[in-house]
XYZ file of C-alpha atoms in Angstrom:
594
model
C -6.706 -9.405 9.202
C -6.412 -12.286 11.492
C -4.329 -15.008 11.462
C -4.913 -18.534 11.875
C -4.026 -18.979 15.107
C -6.151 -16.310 15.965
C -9.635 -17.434 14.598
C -10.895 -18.517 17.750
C -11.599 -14.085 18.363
C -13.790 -14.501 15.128
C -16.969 -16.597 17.191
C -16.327 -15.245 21.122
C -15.869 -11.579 19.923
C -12.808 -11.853 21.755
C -9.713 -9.516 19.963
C -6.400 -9.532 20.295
C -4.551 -9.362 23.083
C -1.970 -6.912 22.616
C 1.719 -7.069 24.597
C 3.158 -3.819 23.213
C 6.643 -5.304 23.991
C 6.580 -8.991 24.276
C 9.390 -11.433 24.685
C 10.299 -14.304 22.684
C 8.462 -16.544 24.136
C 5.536 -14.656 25.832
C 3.189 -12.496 24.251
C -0.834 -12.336 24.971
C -2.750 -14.120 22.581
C -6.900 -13.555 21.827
C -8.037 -16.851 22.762
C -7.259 -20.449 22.880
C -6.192 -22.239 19.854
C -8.717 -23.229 16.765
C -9.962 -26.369 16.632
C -10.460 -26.231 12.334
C -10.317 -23.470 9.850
C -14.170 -22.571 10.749
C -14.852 -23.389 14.596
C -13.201 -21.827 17.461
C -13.340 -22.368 21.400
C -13.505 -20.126 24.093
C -12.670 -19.975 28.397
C -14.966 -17.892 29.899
C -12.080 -16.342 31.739
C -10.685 -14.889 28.709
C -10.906 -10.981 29.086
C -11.283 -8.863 25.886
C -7.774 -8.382 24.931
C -7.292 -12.492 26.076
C -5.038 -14.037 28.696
C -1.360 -14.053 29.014
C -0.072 -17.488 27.499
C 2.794 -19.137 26.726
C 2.816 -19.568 22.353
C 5.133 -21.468 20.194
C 7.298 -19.029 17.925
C 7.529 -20.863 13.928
C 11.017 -22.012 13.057
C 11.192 -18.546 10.934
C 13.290 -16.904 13.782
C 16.874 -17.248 12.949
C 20.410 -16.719 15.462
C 21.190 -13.105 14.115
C 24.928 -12.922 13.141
C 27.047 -10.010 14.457
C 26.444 -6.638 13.000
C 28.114 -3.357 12.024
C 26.943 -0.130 13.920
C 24.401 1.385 12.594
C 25.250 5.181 11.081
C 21.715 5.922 12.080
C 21.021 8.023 8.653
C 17.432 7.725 8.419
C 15.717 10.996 9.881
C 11.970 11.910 8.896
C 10.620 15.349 10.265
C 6.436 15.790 10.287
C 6.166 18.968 8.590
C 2.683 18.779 7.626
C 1.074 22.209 9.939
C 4.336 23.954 8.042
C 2.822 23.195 4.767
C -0.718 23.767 5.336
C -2.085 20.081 5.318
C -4.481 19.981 7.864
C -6.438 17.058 7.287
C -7.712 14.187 9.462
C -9.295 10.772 8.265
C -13.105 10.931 10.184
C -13.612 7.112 10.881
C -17.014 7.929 12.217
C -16.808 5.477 14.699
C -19.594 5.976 17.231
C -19.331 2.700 19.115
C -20.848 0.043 17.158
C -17.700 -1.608 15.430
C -18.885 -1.122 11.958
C -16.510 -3.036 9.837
C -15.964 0.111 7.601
C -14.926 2.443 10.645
C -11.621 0.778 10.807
C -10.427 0.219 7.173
C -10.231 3.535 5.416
C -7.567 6.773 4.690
C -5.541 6.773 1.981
C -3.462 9.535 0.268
C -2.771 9.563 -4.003
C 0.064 11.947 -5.492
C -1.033 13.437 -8.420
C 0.107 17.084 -10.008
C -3.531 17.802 -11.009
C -2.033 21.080 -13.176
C 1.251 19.602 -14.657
C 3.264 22.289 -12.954
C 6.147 20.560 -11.909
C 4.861 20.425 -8.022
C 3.328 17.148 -6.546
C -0.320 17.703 -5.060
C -2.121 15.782 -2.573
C -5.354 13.736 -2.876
C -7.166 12.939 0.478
C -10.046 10.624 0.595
C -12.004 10.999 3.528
C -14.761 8.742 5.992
C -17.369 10.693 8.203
C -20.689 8.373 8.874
C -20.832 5.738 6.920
C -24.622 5.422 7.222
C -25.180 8.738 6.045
C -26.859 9.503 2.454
C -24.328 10.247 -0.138
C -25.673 13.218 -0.833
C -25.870 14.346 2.501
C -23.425 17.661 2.130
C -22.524 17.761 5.780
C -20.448 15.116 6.530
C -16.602 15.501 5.431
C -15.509 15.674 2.272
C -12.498 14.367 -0.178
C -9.426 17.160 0.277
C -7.111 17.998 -2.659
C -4.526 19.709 -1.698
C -2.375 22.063 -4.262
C 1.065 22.939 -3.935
C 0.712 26.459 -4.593
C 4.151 27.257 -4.833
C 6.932 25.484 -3.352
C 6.139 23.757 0.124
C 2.947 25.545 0.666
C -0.502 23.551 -0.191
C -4.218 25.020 -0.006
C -7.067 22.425 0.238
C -9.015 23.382 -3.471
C -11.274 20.466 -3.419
C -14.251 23.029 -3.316
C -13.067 24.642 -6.276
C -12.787 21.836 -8.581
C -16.582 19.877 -8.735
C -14.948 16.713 -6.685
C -17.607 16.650 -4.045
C -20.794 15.135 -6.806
C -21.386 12.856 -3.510
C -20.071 12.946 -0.056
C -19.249 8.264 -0.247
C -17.707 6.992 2.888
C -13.889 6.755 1.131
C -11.423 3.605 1.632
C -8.909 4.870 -1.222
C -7.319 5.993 -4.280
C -5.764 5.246 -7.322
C -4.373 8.105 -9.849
C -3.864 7.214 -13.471
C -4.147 8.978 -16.701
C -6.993 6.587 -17.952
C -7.554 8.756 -21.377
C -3.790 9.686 -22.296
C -4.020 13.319 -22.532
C -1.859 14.373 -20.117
C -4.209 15.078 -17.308
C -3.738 12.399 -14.860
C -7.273 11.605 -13.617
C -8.510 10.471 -9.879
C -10.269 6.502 -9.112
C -11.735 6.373 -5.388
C -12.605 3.866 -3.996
C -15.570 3.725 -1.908
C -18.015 1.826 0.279
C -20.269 0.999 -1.988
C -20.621 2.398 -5.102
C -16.873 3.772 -7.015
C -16.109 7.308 -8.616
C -13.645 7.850 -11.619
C -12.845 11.678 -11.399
C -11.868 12.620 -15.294
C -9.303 15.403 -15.351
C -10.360 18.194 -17.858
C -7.261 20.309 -17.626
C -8.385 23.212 -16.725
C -8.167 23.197 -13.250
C -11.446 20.905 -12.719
C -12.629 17.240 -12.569
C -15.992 15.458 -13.922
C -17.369 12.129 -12.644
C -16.913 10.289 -15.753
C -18.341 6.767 -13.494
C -21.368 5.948 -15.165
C -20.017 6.798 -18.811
C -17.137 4.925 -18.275
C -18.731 2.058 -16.402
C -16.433 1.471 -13.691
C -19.224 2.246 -11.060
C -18.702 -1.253 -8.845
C -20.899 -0.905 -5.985
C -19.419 -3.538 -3.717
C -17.225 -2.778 -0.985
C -13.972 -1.781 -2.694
C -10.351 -1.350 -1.184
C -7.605 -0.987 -3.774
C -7.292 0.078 -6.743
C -4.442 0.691 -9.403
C -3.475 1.290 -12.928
C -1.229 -0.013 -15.326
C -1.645 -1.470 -19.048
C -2.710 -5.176 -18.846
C -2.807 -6.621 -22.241
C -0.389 -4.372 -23.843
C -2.054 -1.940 -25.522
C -0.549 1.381 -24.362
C -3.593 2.247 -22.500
C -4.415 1.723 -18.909
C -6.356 -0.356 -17.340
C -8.131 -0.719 -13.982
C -7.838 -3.074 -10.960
C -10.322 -3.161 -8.194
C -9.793 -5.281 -5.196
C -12.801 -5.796 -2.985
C -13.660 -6.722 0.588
C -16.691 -8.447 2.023
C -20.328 -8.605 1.895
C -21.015 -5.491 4.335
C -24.058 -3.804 4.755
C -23.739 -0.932 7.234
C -27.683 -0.459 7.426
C -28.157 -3.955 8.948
C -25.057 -5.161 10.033
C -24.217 -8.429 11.265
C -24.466 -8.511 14.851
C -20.926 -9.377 15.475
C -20.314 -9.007 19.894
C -18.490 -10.370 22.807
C -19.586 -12.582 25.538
C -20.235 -9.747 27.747
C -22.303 -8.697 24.732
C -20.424 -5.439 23.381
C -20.120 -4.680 19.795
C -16.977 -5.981 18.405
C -15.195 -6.392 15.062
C -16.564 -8.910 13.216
C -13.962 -11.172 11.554
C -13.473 -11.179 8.126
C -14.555 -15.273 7.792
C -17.982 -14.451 9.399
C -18.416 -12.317 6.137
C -18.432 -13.995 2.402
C -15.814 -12.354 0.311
C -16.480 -10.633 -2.782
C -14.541 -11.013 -6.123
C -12.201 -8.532 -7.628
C -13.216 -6.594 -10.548
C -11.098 -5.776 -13.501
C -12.032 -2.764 -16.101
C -10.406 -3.075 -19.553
C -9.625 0.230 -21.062
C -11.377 0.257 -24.261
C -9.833 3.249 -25.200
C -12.718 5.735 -25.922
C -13.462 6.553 -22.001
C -15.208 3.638 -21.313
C -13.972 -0.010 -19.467
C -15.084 -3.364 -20.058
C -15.206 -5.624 -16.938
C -13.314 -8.827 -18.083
C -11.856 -10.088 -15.077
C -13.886 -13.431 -15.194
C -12.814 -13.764 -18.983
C -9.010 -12.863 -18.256
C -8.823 -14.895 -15.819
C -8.529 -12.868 -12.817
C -10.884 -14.386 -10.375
C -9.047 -16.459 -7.365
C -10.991 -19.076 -4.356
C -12.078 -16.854 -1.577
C -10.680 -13.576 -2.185
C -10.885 -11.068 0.185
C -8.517 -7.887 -1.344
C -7.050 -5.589 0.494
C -3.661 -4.307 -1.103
C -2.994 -4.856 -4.727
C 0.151 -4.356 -6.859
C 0.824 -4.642 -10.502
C 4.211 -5.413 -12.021
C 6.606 -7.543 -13.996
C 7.365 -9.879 -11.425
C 8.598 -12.598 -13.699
C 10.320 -10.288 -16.391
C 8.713 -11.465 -19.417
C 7.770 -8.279 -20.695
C 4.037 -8.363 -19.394
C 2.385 -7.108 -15.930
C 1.309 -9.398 -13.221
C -0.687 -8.718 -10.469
C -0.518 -9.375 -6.690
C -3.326 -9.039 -4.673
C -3.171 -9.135 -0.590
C -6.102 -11.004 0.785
C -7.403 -10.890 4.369
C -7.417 -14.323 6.106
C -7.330 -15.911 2.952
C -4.807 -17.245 0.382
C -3.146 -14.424 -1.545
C -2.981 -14.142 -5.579
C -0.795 -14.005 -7.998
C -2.189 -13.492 -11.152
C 0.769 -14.429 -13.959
C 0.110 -12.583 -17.355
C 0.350 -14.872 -20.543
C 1.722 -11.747 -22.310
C -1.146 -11.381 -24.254
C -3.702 -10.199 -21.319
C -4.866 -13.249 -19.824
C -3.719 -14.591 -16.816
C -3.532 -17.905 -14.437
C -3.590 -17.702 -10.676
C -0.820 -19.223 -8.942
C 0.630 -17.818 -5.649
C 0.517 -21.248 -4.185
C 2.166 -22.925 -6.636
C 4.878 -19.981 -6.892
C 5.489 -19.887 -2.914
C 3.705 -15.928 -2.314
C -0.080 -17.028 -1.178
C 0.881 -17.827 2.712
C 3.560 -18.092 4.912
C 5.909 -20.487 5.021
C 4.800 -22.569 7.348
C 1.508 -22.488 5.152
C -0.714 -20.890 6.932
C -3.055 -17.946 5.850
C -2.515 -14.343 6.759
C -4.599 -11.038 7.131
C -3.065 -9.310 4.596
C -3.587 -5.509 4.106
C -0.637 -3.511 2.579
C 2.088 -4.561 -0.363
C 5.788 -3.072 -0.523
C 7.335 -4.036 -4.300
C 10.781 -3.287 -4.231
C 13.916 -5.135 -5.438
C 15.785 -5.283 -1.659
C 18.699 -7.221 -2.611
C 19.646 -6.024 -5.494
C 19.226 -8.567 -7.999
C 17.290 -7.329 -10.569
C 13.868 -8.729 -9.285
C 11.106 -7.378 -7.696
C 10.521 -8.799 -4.131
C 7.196 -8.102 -2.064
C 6.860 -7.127 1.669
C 3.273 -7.714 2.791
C 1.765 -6.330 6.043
C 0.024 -8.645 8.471
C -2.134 -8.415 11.635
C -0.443 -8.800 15.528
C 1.254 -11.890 16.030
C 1.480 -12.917 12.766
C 4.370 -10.365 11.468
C 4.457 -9.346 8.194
C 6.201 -11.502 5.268
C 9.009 -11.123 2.940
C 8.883 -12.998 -0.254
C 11.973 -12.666 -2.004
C 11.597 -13.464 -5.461
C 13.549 -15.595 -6.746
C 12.584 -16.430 -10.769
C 11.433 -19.117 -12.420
C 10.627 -21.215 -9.048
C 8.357 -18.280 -7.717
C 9.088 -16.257 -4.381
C 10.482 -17.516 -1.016
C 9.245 -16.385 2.587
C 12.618 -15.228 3.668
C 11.266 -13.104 6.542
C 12.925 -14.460 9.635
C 16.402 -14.592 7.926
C 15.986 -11.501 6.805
C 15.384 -10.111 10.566
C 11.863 -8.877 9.870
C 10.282 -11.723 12.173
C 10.277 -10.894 15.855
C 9.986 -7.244 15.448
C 6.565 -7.128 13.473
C 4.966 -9.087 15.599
C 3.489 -7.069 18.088
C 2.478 -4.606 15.355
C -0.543 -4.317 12.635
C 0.622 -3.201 9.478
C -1.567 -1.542 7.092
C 0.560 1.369 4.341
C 4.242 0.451 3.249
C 6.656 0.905 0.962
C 10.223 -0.215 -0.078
C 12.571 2.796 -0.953
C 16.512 4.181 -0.502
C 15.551 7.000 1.567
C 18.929 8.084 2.781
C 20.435 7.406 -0.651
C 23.105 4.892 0.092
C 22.267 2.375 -2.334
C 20.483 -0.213 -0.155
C 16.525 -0.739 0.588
C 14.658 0.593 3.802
C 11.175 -0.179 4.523
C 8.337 1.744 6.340
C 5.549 0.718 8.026
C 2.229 2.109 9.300
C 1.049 0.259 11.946
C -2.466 1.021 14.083
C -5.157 -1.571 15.824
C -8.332 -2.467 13.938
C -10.566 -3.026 17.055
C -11.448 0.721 17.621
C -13.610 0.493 20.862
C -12.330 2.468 23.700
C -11.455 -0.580 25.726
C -8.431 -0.942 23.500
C -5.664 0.671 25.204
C -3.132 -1.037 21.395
C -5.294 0.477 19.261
C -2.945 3.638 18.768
C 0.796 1.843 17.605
C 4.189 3.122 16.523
C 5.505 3.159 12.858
C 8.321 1.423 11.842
C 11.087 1.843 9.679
C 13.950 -0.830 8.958
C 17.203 -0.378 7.096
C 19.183 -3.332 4.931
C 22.759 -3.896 5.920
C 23.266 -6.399 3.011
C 22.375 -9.280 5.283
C 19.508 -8.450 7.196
C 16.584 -5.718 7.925
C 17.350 -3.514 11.187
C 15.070 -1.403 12.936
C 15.924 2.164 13.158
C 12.633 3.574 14.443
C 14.313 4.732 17.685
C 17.266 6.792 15.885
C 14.764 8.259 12.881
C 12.722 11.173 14.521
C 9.794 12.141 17.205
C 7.329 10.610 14.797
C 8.377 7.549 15.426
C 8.219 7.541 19.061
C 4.270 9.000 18.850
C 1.343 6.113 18.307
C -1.425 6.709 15.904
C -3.720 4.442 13.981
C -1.832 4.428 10.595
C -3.610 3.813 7.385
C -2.339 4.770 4.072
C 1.063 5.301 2.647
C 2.640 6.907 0.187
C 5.932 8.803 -1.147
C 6.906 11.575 -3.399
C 9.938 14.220 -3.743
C 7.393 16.811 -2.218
C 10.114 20.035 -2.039
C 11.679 18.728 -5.103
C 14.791 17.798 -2.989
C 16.191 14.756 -4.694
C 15.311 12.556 -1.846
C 11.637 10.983 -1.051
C 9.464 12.198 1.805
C 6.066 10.359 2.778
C 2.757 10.631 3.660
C 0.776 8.743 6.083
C -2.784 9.081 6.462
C -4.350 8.259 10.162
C -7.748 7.739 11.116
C -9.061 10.532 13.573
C -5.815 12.119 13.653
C -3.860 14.509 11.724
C -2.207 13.049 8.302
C 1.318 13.424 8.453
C 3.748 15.001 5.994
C 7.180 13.475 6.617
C 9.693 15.613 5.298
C 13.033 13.594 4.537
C 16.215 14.860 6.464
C 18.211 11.876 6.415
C 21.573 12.301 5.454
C 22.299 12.509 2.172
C 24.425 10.136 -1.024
C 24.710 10.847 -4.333
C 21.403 10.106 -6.212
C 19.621 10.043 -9.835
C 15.762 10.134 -10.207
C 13.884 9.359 -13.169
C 10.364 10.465 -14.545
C 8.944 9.258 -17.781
C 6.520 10.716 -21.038
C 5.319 7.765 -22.889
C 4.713 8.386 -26.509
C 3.614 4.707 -27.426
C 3.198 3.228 -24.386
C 0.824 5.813 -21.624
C 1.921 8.867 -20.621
C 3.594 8.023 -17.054
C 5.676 5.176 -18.257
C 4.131 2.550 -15.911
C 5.693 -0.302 -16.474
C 9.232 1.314 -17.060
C 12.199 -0.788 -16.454
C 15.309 1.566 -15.541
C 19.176 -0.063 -14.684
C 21.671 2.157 -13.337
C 25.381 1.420 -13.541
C 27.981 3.114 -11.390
C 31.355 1.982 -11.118
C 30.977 -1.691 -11.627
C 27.400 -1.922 -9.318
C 23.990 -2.548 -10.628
C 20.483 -1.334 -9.189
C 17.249 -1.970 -11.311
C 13.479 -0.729 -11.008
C 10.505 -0.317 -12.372
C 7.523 2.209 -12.070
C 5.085 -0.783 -10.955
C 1.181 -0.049 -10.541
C -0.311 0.118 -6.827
C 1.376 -0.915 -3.814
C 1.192 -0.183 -0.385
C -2.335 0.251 1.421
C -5.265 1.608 -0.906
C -2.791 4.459 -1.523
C -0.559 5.860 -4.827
C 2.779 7.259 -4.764
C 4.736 9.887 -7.163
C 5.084 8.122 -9.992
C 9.144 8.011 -9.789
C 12.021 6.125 -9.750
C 14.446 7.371 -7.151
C 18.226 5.775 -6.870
C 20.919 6.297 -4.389
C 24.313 5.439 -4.639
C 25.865 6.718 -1.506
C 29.398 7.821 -1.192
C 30.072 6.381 -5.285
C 30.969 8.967 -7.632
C 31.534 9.134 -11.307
C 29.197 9.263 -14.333
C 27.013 6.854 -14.274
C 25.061 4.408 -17.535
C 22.003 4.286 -17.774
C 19.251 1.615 -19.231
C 15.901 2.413 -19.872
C 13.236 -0.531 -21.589
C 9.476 0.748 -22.145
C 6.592 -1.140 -22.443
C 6.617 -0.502 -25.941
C 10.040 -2.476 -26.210
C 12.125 0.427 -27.063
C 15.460 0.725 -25.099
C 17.539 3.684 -24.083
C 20.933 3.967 -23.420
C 22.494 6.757 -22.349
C 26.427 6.917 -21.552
C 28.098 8.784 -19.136
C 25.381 10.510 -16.930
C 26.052 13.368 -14.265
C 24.552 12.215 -10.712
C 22.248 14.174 -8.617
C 19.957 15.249 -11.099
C 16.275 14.405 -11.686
C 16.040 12.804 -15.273
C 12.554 12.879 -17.792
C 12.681 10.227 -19.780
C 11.007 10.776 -23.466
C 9.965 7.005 -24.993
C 12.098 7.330 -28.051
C 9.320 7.542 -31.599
C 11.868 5.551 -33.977
């Protein structure tokens, strides 16, 4: 999670320094500059959050052109204490800077009893040196919409707790098609794949299904890989970690500190083939998904190239993203660098955490916004085809304002329905010692005026103006509204439940049953046509920070009215189209059997 310029913090110990409002020119850096990719120096004089220095911006920054006012739409309220979510992310931090202490919370949407009403899946921390089966630390929280916007935390109810594992995330997925969708945390250490038996409980399936990877794991996320209806399983991980005998990672004045993700060797990805009677293969070596140096964080799976087939897109930290391009037949080449998406554009590496997949300017392809560490901002890749993605991050006004922020959970989505993309961001420190007056930040949230990204933080709500250490992200229609609310996990604070009150356009959303292809329809395409515009989506696997969303496709359209057409393509390569369709309405889409 730290950028090149920034590697000198890896050897003193030093971490960043942390301007909560810098200028353009002035902003307070760790320590002096690298001398190489492995070796760092340091000034004695440097203080833990470094000196005050003057740093060169890159030549992303561009002269923004007049703009519009604003309408100030967006509005998010935290509603979470009216629901009955009271849940906080235990990092177990108890002042030794265990690497693990600062990377988990996560939230998964998943409606456990197919009633119609999105529940909540919280994986939780507590000490991460503690035996699994030690039943007093903190435990995993589902919480079940009872009835509309009122949840109860069941988890005790329904056999989740087999071991109390120190949690980083989760992915939700029905693995064995029978309408259940079933529950994939990920864990330091050893995995657990939660089966869904449908009547109101869960069994750890891990062992039979052989999915148990023991190293430190991230990310995960579903979707069907080689085309065979089923889905299958992507696991980033981390670092070698051990948490029993650290590495003795301080500063000069010889406190514990972070240690920096190149003191650690990274750890490959795994990927578990769905063999399609409960059990996984791991392939990933024989598919070709293993990349140089990975260290995963955020993963996403989609049709980035629009060939019919699922790619994947890993975010690694301090290391070279990947791109892993699908053949169409379920095997797959790495090439981020040769496509433009595995660094900046001025080629250096970043610390890469969370992954936004949406298609922000509206031309049919699915761009990626990836969350950095401070000073680095995060990075837009617009895709554009054939010739790979483009970092179009300063032009795009997303620059200057990330950089005195670390981004972890984010997404891409119209919140206030007017037909164009907004982006949120949860931002928090990862240095969690006490010294560290940053390591609580704001969130973010930008709108797109059609030209560039503009933050509207200030205008969107109290939640906004409050600092936290945000984690995970994710976003459902959670009181069946229309519009998307979101959830953000924080560690050692409350999760938040954001309830959507921005004002409102005219809107379709769209769920899918997959007959052929698996039940959820990931991996959808849908276009929308409404007098003479185009928008275009699909239900992509993964995304934003070790978290999973409602799988959903949600559309705004603003002040357009009409009946609107309406494309659907599945997996399977069936198309639907459907003429003359009445907006505000949530759709379910049934993959058509002839």
């Amino acid at each position: 999670m730290w950028n090149k310029r920034l590697l000198g913090f890896c050897l003193c110990g030093l971490l960043v320094g942390c301007n909560n409002k810098p200028s353009e020119t002035e902003v307070t850096d760790a320590v002096s500059k690298p001398n190489s990719a492995n070796t760092a120096t340091t000034k004695k004089e440097d203080s833990l959050f470094g000196a005050t220095k003057k740093t060169s911006r890159d030549d992303n920054k561009q002269n923004s052109p007049s703009l519009a006012p604003l309408t100030h739409s967006l509005l998010f309220t935290d509603v979470a204490s009216d629901l009955g979510v009271d849940f906080t992310y235990v990092s177990g931090a108890v002042g030794k800077s265990l690497m693990v202490e600062t990377m988990g919370g996560a939230a998964g949407i998943i409606d456990y009893d197919n009633d119609g009403r999105v529940d909540i899946f919280l994986c939780q921390g507590g000490d991460p040196t503690a035996p699994f089966s030690d039943d007093k630390q903190p435990a995993d929280a589902l919480f079940r919409q009872v009835e509309l916007n009122r949840f109860v935390n069941i988890h005790s109810h329904l056999h989740l707790a087999v071991n109390y594992r120190y949690s980083m995330g989760v992915a939700v997925g029905d693995y064995d098609d029978d309408g259940f969708d079933d529950i994939y945390i990920t864990n330091y250490d050893e995995n657990q794949l939660l089966r869904n038996l449908g009547d109101g409980t869960f069994e750890d399936v891990t062992e039979f299904a052989g999915v148990s990877d023991k190293r430190w794991s991230c990310a995960g996320a579903f979707a069907d890989l080689n085309g065979d209806s089923l889905l299958d399983l992507y696991v980033s991980n981390y670092v070698e970690y051990d948490v029993h005998e650290p590495k003795d990672c301080r500063n000069p004045e010889g406190k514990h500190r972070m240690c920096h993700p190149r003191e650690l060797p990274g750890v490959d990805d795994e990927c578990f083939f769905n063999s399609g009677d409960g059990t996984f293969a791991a392939e990933s070596k024989q598919r070709g998904l293993v990349g140089e140096d990975g260290k995963g964080l955020g993963v996403a799976i989609a049709d980035f190239d629009k060939n019919g087939s699922m790619d994947i897109y890993v975010a690694n930290d301090t290391t070279a993203n990947f791109y892993f391009v699908n053949s169409g037949k379920g095997e797959f080449q790495e090439r981020a660098k040769i496509l433009g998406c595995a660094m900046d554009r001025n080629g250096a590496f970043q610390a890469s955490m969370g992954l936004g997949i949406g298609d922000y300017n509206r031309d049919g392809l699915l761009d990626i916004y990836s969350t950095h560490f401070y000073d680095e901002s995060n990075t837009l890749y617009q895709n554009i085809g054939k010739a790979g993605f483009q970092d179009v991050t300063g032009i795009a006004g997303l620059h200057d304002v990330t950089l005195p922020r670390l981004g972890f959970g984010t997404c891409i989505e119209d919140f206030d329905e007017n037909g164009i993309a907004d982006i949120f961001v949860a931002n928090g420190h990862i240095e969690n010692n006490p010294e560290n007056q940053y390591h609580k930040m704001e969130p973010q949230l930008f709108t797109y005026n059609g030209r560039r990204f503009v933050d509207e933080s200030a205008f969107a709500g109290e939640f906004f103006k409050a600092k936290a250490v945000g984690r995970g992200v994710c976003t459902a229609d959670i009181d069946l509204d229309g519009d998307l609310d979101i959830i953000v996990v924080h560690q050692d604070s409350r999760t938040a439940i954001l309830r959507n009150d921005s004002q409102r356009g005219n809107w379709l959303n769209f769920v899918f049953r997959g007959k052929k292809t698996n039940r959820r329809g990931i991996g959808c395409w849908v276009k929308v046509e409404l007098n003479g515009e185009k928008w275009e989506q699909q239900l992509y696997g993964g995304g934003s920070y070790a978290s999973y969303r409602q799988p959903i496709l949600a559309f705004g359209f603003g002040k357009l009215t009409g009946k609107a057409k309406v494309e659907v393509r599945w997996p399977s390569g069936k198309i639907q189209n459907i003429e003359a369709v009445d907006l505000n309405q949530l759709m379910v889409m049934e993959e058509p059997t002839e």
